[in-house]
Short mmCIF file of C-alpha atoms (C1' of nucleotides) in Angstrom, two decimals:
data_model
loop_
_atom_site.label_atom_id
_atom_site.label_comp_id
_atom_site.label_asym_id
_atom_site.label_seq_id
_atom_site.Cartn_x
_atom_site.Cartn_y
_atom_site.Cartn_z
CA UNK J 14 -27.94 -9.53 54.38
CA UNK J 15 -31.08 -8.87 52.29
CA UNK J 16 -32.47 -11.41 50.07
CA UNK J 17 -31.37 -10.35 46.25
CA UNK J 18 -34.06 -9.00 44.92
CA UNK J 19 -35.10 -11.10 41.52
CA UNK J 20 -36.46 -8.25 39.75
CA UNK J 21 -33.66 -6.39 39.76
CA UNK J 22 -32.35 -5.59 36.31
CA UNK J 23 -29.81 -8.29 35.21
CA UNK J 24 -26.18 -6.85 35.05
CA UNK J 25 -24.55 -9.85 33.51
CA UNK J 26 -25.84 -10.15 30.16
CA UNK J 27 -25.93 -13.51 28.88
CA UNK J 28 -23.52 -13.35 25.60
CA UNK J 29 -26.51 -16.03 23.83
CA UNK J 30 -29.59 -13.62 24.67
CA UNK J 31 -27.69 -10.49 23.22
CA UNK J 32 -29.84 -9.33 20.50
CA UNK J 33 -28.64 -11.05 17.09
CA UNK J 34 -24.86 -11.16 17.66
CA UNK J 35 -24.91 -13.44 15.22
CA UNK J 36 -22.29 -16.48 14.50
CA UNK J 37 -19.58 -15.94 13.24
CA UNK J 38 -19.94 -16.52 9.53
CA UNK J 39 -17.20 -15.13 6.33
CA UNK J 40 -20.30 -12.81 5.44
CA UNK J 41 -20.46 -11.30 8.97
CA UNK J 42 -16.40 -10.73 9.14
CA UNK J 43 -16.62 -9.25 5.59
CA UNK J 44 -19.41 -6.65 6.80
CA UNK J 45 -17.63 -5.88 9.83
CA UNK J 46 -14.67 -5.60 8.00
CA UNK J 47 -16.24 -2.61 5.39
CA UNK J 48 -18.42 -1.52 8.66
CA UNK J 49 -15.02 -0.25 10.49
CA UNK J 50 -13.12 0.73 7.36
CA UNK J 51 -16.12 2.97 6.38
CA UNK J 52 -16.30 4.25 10.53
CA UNK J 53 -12.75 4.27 11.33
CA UNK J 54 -11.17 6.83 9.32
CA UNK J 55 -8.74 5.88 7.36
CA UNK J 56 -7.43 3.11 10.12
CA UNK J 57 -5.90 -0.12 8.01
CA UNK J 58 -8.35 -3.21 8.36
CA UNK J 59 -7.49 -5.36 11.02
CA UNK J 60 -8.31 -8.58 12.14
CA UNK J 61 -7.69 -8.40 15.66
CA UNK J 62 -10.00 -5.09 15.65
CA UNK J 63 -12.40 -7.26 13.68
CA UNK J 64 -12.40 -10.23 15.99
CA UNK J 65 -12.90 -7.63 19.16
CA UNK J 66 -16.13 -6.38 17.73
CA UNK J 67 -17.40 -9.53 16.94
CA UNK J 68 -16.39 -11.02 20.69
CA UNK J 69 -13.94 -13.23 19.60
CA UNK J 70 -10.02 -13.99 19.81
CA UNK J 71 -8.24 -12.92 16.28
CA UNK J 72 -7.84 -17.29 15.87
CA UNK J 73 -11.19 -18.22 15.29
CA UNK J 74 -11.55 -15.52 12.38
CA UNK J 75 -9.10 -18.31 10.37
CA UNK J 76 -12.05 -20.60 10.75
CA UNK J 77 -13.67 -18.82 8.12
CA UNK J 78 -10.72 -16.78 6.19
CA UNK J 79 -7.50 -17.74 4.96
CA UNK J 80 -6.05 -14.71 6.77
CA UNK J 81 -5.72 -11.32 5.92
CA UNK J 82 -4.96 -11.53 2.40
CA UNK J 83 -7.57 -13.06 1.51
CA UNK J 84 -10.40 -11.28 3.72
CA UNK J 85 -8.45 -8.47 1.79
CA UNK J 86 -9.95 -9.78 -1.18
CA UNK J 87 -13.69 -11.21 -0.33
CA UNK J 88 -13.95 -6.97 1.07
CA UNK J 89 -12.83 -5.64 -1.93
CA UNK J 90 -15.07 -7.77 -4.15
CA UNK J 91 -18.00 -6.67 -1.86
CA UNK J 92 -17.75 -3.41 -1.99
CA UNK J 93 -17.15 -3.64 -6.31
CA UNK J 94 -20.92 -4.97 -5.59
CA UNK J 95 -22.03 -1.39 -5.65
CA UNK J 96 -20.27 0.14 -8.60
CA UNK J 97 -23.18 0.86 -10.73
CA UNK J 98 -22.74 -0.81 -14.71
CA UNK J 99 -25.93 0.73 -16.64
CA UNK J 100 -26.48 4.28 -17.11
CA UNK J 101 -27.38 6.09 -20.08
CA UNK J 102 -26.04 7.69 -23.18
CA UNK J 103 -23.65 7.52 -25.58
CA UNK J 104 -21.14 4.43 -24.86
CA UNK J 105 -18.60 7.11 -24.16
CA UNK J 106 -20.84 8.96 -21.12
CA UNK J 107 -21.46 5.32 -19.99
CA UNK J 108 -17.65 4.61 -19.86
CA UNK J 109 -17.00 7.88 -17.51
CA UNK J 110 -20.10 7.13 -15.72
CA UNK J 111 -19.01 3.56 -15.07
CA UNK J 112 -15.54 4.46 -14.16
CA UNK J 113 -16.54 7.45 -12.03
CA UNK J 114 -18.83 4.97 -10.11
CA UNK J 115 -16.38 2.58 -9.85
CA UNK J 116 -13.57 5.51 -8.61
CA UNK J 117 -16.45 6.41 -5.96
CA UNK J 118 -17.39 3.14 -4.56
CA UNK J 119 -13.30 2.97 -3.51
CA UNK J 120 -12.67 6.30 -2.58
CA UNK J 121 -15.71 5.97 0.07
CA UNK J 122 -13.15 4.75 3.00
CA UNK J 123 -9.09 5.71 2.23
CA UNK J 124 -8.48 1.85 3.66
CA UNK J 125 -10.59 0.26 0.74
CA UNK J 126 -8.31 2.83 -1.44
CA UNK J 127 -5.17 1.65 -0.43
CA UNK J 128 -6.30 -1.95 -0.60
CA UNK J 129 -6.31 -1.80 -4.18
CA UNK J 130 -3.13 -2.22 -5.40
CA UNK J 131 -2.51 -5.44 -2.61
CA UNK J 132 -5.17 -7.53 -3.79
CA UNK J 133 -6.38 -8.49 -7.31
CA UNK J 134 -9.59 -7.91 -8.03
CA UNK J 135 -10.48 -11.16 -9.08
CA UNK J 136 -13.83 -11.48 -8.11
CA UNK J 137 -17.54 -11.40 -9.08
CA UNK J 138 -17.88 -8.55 -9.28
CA UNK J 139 -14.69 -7.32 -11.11
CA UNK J 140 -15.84 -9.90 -13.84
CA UNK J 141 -19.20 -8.09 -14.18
CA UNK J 142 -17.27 -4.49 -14.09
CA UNK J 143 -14.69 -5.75 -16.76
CA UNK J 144 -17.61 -7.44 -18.95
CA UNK J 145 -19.50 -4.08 -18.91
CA UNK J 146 -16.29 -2.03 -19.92
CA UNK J 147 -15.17 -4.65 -22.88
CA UNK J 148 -18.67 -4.08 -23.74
CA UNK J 149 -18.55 -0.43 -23.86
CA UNK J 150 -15.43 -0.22 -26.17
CA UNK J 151 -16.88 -2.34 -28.66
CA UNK J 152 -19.57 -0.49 -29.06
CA UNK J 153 -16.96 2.14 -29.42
CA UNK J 154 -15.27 0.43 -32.55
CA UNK J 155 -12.66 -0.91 -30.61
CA UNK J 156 -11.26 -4.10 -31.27
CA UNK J 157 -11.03 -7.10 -28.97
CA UNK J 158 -7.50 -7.06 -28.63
CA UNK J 159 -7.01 -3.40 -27.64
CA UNK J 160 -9.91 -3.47 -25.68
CA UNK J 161 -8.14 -6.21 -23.52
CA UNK J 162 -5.81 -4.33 -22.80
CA UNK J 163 -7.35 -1.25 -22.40
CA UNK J 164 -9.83 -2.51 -19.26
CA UNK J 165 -6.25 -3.39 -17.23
CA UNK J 166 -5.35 0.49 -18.02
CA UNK J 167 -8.63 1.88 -17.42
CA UNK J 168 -8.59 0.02 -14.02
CA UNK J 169 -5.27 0.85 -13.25
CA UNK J 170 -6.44 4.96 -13.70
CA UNK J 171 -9.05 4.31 -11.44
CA UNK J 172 -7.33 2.87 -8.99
CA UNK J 173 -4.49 5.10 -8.95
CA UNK J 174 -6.39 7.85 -8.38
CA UNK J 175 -8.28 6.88 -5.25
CA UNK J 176 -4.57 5.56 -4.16
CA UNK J 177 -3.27 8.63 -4.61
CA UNK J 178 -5.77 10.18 -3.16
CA UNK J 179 -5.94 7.95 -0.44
CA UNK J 180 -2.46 8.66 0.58
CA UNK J 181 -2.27 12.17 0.37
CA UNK J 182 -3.58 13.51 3.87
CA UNK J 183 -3.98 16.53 2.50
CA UNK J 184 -0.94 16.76 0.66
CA UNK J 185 -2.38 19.34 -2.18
CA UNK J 186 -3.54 21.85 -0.36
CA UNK J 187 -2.34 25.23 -0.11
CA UNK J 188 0.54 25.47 1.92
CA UNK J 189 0.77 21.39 1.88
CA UNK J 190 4.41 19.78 0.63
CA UNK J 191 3.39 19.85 -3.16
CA UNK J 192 3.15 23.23 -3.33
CA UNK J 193 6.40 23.39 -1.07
CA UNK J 194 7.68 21.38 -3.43
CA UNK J 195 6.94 23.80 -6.26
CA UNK J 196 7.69 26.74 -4.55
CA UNK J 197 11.45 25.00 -4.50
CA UNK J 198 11.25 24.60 -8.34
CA UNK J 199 13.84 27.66 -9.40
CA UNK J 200 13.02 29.38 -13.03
CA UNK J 201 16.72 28.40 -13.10
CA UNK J 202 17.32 25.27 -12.56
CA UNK J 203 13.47 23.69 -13.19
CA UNK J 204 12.21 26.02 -15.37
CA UNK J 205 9.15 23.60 -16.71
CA UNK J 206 7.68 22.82 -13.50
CA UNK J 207 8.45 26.70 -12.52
CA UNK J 208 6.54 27.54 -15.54
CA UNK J 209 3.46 25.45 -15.34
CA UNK J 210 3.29 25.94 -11.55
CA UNK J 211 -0.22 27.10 -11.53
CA UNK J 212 -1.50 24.88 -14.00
CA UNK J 213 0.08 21.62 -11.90
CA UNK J 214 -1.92 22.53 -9.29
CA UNK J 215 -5.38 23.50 -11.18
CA UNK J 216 -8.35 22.00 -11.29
CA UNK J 217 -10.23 19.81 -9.11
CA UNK J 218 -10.31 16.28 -8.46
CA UNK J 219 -13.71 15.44 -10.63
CA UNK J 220 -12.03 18.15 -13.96
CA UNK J 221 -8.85 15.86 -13.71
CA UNK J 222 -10.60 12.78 -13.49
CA UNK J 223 -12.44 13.21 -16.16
CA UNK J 224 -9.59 14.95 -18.34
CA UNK J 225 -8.01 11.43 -17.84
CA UNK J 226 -10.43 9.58 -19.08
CA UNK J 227 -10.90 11.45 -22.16
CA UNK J 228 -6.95 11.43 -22.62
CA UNK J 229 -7.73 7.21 -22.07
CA UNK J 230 -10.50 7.11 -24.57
CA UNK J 231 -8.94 9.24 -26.97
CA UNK J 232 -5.38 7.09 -27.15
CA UNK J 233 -7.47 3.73 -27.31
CA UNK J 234 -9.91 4.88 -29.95
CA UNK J 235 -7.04 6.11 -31.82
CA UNK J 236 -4.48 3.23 -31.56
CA UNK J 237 -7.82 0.59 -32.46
CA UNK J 238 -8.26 3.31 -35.71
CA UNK J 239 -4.60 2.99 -36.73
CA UNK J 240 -4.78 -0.90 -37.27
CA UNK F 30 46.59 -22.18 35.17
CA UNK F 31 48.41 -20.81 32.39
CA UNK F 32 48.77 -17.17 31.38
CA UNK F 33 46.91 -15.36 28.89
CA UNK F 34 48.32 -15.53 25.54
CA UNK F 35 48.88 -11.96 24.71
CA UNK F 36 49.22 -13.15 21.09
CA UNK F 37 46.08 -14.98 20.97
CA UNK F 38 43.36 -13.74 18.30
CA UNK F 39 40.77 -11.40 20.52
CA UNK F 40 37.66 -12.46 20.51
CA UNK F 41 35.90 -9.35 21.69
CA UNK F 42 35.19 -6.87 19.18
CA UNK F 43 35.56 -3.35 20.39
CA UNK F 44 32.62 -1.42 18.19
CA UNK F 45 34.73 1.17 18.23
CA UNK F 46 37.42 -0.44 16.17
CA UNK F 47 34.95 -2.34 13.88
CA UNK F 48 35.50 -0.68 10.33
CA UNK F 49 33.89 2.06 9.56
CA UNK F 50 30.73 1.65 11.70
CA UNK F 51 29.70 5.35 10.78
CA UNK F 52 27.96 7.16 13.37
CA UNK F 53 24.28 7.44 12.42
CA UNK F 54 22.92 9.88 10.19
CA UNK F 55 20.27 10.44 7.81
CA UNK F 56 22.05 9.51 4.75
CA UNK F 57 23.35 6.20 6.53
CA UNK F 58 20.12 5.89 7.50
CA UNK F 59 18.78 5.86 4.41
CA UNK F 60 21.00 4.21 2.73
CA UNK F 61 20.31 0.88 4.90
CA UNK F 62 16.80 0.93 3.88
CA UNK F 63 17.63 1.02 0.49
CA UNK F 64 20.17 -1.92 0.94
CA UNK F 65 17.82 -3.72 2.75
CA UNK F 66 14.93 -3.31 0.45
CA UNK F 67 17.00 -4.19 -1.81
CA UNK F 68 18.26 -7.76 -0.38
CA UNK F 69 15.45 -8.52 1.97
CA UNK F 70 13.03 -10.21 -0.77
CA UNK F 71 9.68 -7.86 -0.57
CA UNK F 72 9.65 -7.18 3.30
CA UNK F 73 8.32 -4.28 4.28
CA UNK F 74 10.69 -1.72 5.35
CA UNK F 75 11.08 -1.97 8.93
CA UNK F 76 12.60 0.81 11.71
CA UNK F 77 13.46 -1.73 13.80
CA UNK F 78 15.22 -3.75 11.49
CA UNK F 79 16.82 -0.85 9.96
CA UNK F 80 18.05 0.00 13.56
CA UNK F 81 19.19 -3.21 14.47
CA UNK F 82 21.54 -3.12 11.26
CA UNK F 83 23.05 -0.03 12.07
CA UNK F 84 24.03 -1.17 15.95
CA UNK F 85 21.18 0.57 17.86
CA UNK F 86 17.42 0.81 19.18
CA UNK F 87 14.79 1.92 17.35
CA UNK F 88 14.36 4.80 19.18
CA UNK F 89 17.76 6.45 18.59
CA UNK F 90 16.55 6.85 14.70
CA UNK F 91 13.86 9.43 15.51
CA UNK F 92 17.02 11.73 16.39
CA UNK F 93 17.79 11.80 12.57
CA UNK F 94 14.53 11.20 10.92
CA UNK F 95 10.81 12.20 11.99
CA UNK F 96 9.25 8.87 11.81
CA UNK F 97 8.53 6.09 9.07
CA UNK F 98 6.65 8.58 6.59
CA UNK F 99 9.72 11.07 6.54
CA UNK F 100 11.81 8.09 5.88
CA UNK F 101 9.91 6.59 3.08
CA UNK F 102 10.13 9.89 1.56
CA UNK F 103 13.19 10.01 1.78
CA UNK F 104 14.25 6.45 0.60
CA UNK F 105 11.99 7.17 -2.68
CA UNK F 106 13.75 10.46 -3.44
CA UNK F 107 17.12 8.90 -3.03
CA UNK F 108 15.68 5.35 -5.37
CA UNK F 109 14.25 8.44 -7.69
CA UNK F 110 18.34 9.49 -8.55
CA UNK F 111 18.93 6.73 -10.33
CA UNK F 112 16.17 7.56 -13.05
CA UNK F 113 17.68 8.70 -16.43
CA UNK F 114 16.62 11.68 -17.99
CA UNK F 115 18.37 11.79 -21.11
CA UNK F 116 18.81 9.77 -23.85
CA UNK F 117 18.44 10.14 -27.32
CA UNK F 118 15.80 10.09 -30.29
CA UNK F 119 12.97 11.64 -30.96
CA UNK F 120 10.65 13.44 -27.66
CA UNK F 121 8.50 10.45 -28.28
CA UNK F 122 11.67 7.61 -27.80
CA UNK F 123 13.02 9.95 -25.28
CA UNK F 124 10.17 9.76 -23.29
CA UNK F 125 9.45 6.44 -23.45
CA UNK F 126 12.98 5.68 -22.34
CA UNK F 127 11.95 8.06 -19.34
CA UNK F 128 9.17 6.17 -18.52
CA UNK F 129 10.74 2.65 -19.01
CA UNK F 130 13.79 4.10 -16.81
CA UNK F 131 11.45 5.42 -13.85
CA UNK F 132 9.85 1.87 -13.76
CA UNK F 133 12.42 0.27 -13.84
CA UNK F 134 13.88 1.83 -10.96
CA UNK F 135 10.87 1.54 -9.00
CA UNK F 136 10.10 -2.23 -10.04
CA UNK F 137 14.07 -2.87 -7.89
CA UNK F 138 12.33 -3.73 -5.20
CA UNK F 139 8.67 -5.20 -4.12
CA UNK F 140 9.04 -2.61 -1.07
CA UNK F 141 9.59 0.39 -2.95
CA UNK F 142 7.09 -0.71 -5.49
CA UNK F 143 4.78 -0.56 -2.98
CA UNK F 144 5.62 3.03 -1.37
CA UNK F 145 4.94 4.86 -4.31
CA UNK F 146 1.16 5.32 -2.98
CA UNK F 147 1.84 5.94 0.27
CA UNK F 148 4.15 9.22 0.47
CA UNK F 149 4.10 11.55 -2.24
CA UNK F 150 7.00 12.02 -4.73
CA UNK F 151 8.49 15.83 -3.80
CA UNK F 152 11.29 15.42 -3.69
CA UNK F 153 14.39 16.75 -5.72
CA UNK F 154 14.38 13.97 -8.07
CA UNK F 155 10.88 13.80 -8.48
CA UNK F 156 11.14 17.48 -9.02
CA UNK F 157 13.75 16.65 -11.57
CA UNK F 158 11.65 14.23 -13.46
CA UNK F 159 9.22 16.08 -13.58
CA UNK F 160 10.77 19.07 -15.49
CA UNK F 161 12.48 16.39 -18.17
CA UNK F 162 9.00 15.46 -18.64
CA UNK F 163 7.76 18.74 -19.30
CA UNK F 164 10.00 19.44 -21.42
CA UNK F 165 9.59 16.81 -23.79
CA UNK F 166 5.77 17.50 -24.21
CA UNK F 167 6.64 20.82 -24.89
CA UNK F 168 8.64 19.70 -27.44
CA UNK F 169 6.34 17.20 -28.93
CA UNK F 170 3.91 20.49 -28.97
CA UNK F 171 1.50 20.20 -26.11
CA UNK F 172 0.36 23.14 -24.26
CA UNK F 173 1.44 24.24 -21.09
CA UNK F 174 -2.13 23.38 -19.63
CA UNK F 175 -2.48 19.85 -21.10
CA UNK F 176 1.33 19.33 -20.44
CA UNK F 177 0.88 20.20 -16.68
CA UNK F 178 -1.81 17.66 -15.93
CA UNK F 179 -0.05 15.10 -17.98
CA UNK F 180 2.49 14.23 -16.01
CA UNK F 181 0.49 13.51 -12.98
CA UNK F 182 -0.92 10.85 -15.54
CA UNK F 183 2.24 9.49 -16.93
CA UNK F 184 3.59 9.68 -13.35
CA UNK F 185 0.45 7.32 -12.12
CA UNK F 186 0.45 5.13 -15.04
CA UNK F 187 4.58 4.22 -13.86
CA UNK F 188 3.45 4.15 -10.13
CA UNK F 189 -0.04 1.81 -10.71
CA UNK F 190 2.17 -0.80 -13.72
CA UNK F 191 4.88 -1.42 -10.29
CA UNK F 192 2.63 -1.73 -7.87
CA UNK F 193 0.45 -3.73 -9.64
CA UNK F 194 3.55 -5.76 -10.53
CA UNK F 195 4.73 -5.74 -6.81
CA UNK F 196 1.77 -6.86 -5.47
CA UNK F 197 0.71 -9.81 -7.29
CA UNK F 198 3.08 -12.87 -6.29
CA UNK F 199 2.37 -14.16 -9.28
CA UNK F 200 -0.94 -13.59 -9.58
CA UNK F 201 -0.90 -13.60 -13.62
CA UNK F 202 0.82 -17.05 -13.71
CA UNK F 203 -0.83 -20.20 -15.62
CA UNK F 204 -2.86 -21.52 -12.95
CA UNK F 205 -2.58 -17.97 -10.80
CA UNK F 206 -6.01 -16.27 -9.60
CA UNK F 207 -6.43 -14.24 -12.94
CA UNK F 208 -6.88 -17.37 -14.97
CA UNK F 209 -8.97 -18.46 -12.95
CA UNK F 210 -10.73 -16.21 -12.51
CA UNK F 211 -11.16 -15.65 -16.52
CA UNK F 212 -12.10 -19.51 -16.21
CA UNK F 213 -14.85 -18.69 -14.42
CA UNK F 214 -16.16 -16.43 -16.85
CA UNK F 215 -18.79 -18.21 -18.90
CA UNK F 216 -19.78 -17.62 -22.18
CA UNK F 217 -23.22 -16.66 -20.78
CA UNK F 218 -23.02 -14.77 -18.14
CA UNK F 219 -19.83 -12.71 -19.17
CA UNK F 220 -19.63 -13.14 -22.87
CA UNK F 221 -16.89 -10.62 -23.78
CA UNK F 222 -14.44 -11.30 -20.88
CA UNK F 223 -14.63 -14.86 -21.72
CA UNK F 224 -14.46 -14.16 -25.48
CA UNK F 225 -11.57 -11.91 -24.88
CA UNK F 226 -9.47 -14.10 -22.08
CA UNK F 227 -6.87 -14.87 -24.32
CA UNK F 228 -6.36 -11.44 -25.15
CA UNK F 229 -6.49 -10.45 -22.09
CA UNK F 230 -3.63 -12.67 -20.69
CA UNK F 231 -1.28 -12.07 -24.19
CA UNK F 232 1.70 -9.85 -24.00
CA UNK F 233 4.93 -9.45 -21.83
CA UNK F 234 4.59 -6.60 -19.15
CA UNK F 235 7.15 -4.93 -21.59
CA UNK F 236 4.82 -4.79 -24.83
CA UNK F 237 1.82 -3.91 -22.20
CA UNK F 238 4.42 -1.05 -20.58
CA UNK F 239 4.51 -0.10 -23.60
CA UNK F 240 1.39 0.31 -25.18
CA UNK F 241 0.20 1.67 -22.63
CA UNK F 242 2.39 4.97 -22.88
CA UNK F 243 1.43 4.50 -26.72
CA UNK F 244 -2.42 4.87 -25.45
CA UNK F 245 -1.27 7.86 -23.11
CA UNK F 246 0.97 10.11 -25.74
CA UNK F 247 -2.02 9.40 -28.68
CA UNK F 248 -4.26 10.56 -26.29
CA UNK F 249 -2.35 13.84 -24.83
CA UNK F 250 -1.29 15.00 -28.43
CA UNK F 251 -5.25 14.88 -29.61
CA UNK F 252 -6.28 16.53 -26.70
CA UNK F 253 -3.88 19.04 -26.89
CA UNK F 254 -4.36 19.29 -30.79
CA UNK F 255 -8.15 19.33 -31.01
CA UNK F 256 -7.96 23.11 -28.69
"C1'" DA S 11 -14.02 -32.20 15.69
"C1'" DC S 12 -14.22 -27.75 16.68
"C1'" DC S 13 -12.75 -23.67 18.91
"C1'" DT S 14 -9.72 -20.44 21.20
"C1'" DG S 15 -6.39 -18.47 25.02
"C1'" DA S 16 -2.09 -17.67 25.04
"C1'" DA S 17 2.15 -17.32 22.92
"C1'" DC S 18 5.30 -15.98 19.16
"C1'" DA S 19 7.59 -12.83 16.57
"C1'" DC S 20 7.08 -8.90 15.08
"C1'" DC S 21 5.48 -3.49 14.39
"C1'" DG S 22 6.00 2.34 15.09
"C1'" DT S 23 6.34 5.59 18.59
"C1'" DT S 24 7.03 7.69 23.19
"C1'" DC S 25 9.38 8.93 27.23
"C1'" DA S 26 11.61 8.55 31.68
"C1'" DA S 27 15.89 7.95 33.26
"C1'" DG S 28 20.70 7.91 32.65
"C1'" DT S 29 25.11 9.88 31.06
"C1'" DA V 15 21.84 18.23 25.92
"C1'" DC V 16 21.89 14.15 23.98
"C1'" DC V 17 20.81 9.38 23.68
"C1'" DT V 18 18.36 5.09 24.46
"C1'" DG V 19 16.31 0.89 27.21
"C1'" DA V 20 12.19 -0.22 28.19
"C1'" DA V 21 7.48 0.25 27.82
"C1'" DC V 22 3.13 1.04 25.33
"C1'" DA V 23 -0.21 -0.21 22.30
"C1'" DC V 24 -0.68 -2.46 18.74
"C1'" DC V 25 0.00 -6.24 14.53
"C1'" DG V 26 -0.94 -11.36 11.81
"C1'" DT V 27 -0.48 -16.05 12.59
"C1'" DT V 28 0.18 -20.51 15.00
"C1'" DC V 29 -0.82 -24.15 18.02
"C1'" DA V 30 -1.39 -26.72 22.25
"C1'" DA V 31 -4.81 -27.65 25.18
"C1'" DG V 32 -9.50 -27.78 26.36
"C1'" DT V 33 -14.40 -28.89 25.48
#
DNA sequence: ACCTGAACACCGTTCAAGT
DNA sequence: ACCTGAACACCGTTCAAGT
């Protein structure tokens, strides 16, 4: 049998010379975590996936996060980190540009969209978000006391529109079960939604988006008048 | 050894003979997840549980359903019956009687709460709510166009309060993970959040129910009347 | 003291094999 | 033809046992 040769290339690959697989840290599970929900379409985050990519057993992930619930929360704080609170205008064009941001950042993977109505955003980075937007309706004339209110339904918009979106593989489209569902809609016996048929399904996502918030501004701006 | 007493209580249970084990069908189907979402404190609806209840494996379910996303369809529509569509008043009370109703129904369970983002209501009830809805903005004078868009709004303003409400085991509490996290606004680095944290926290999820549709009709009726 | 393999108690879905 | 036990490919979480 020949000597091995000791310049062969190395098949085994020593897990401590791999380049930079760094140690395990709650910063490098969070990034993985956004990593594979932004690569993965659409999959739900989940820690054993997590743990495989960063050569570990799913246990040792609890050294660093409570569990799922709350890596759940650390990811959705760190990906609020990019919704973008100064722009320029009027307060109102600030307020759609900071929601519309905000509506982006979560609609960028359909698993950080569906996350938002598990967690509370509690965060950093929902405080800055939620400082910016009481900020905004002031300068609008709105009270304190409507405005409080008002960031809790301004979020909740937001987020139910990625989560719809999220959700709906497709479901608007032509030929897709809401416009099944309309075709089914007799003059007879639903003769509203047979009416308004077209109109239900008009627009794009962006015109309706931003035909909500100017419904939402509106109703605030003139509730905080009428007091 | 003595005989069998022919008299004796019989301890095996012929399924047959057990009362009104139905044979399996959708609606029975169906109606188990409901029950169970019902009594089962916030789990997650389950075919395997759902089987289990009904006497058989998991697989024999796919005979009268096409899989968990059918099902939660279905289970919504059937939840969606019990919203009330009349009542009386004005279109404004009526509507907000709608609203509450629909929430209400939805808020039953944690489980259902949280399905109202993941299938799409199409259903015949949803298809009914829809055209009560209509028909009330069309009596409070909104256009057609405006009309048509605003019940996807109304519809994710019910959806978003529940699910928020689902989600957070008591997450608004004294002590919970909002105030603290209002606590950790400072006066410096998020002035109006922490000038506004008691505002923020005021108010029963009625009053907030509430004034939120307030925001949402104010805002449809000066869209619709400013065109 | 720290870490983790293996186990626990679940999932939804598929399909071969049986009646 | 219909039905389903068992398997497949996953889950999150726990914990005993090892270093």
């Amino acid at each position: 049998m020949p000597d091995k040769d000791p310049f062969r290339e190395s098949r085994v690959e020593s897990r401590r010379s791999r380049p930079a697989k760094p140690p395990l840290s709650r910063d490098v599970i969070v990034e993985e975590a956004l990593r594979q929900m932004s690569t993965e379409g659409g999959a739900p985050l989940s820690l054993r996936r997590i743990a495989k990519a960063l050569d570990t057993g799913p246990a040792s992930l609890y050294a660093y996060v409570d569990g799922m619930s709350e890596l759940q929360a650390l990811v959705l704080d760190h990906a609020l980190a990019g919704v973008q609170t100064d722009s320029v205008g009027s307060w109102r064009e600030r307020l759609e540009a900071l929601l519309i941001s905000h509506a982006t950042v979560l609609a960028r993977s359909p698993a950080l969209a569906r996350m938002v109505f598990q967690t509370t955003a509690v965060g950093p980075n929902a405080l800055r978000i939620n400082d910016a937007v009481l900020q905004l309706l002031a300068e609008g004339g709105v009270d304190q006391a409507n405005a409080a209110w008002a960031i809790d339904l301004l979020d909740m918009f937001v987020s139910a529109t990625v989560a719809e979106h999220a959700a709906d593989t497709g479901a608007a489209q032509p030929g897709g079960p809401i416009e099944q569902a309309l075709a089914r809609a007799s003059a007879g016996e639903h003769p509203h939604v047979h009416a308004a048929r077209d109109d239900i399904l008009s627009g794009t996502g962006e015109e309706r988006f931003r035909w909500g918030v100017d419904i939402l501004v509106r109703g605030i701006l003139s509730r905080a008048q009428s007091q």
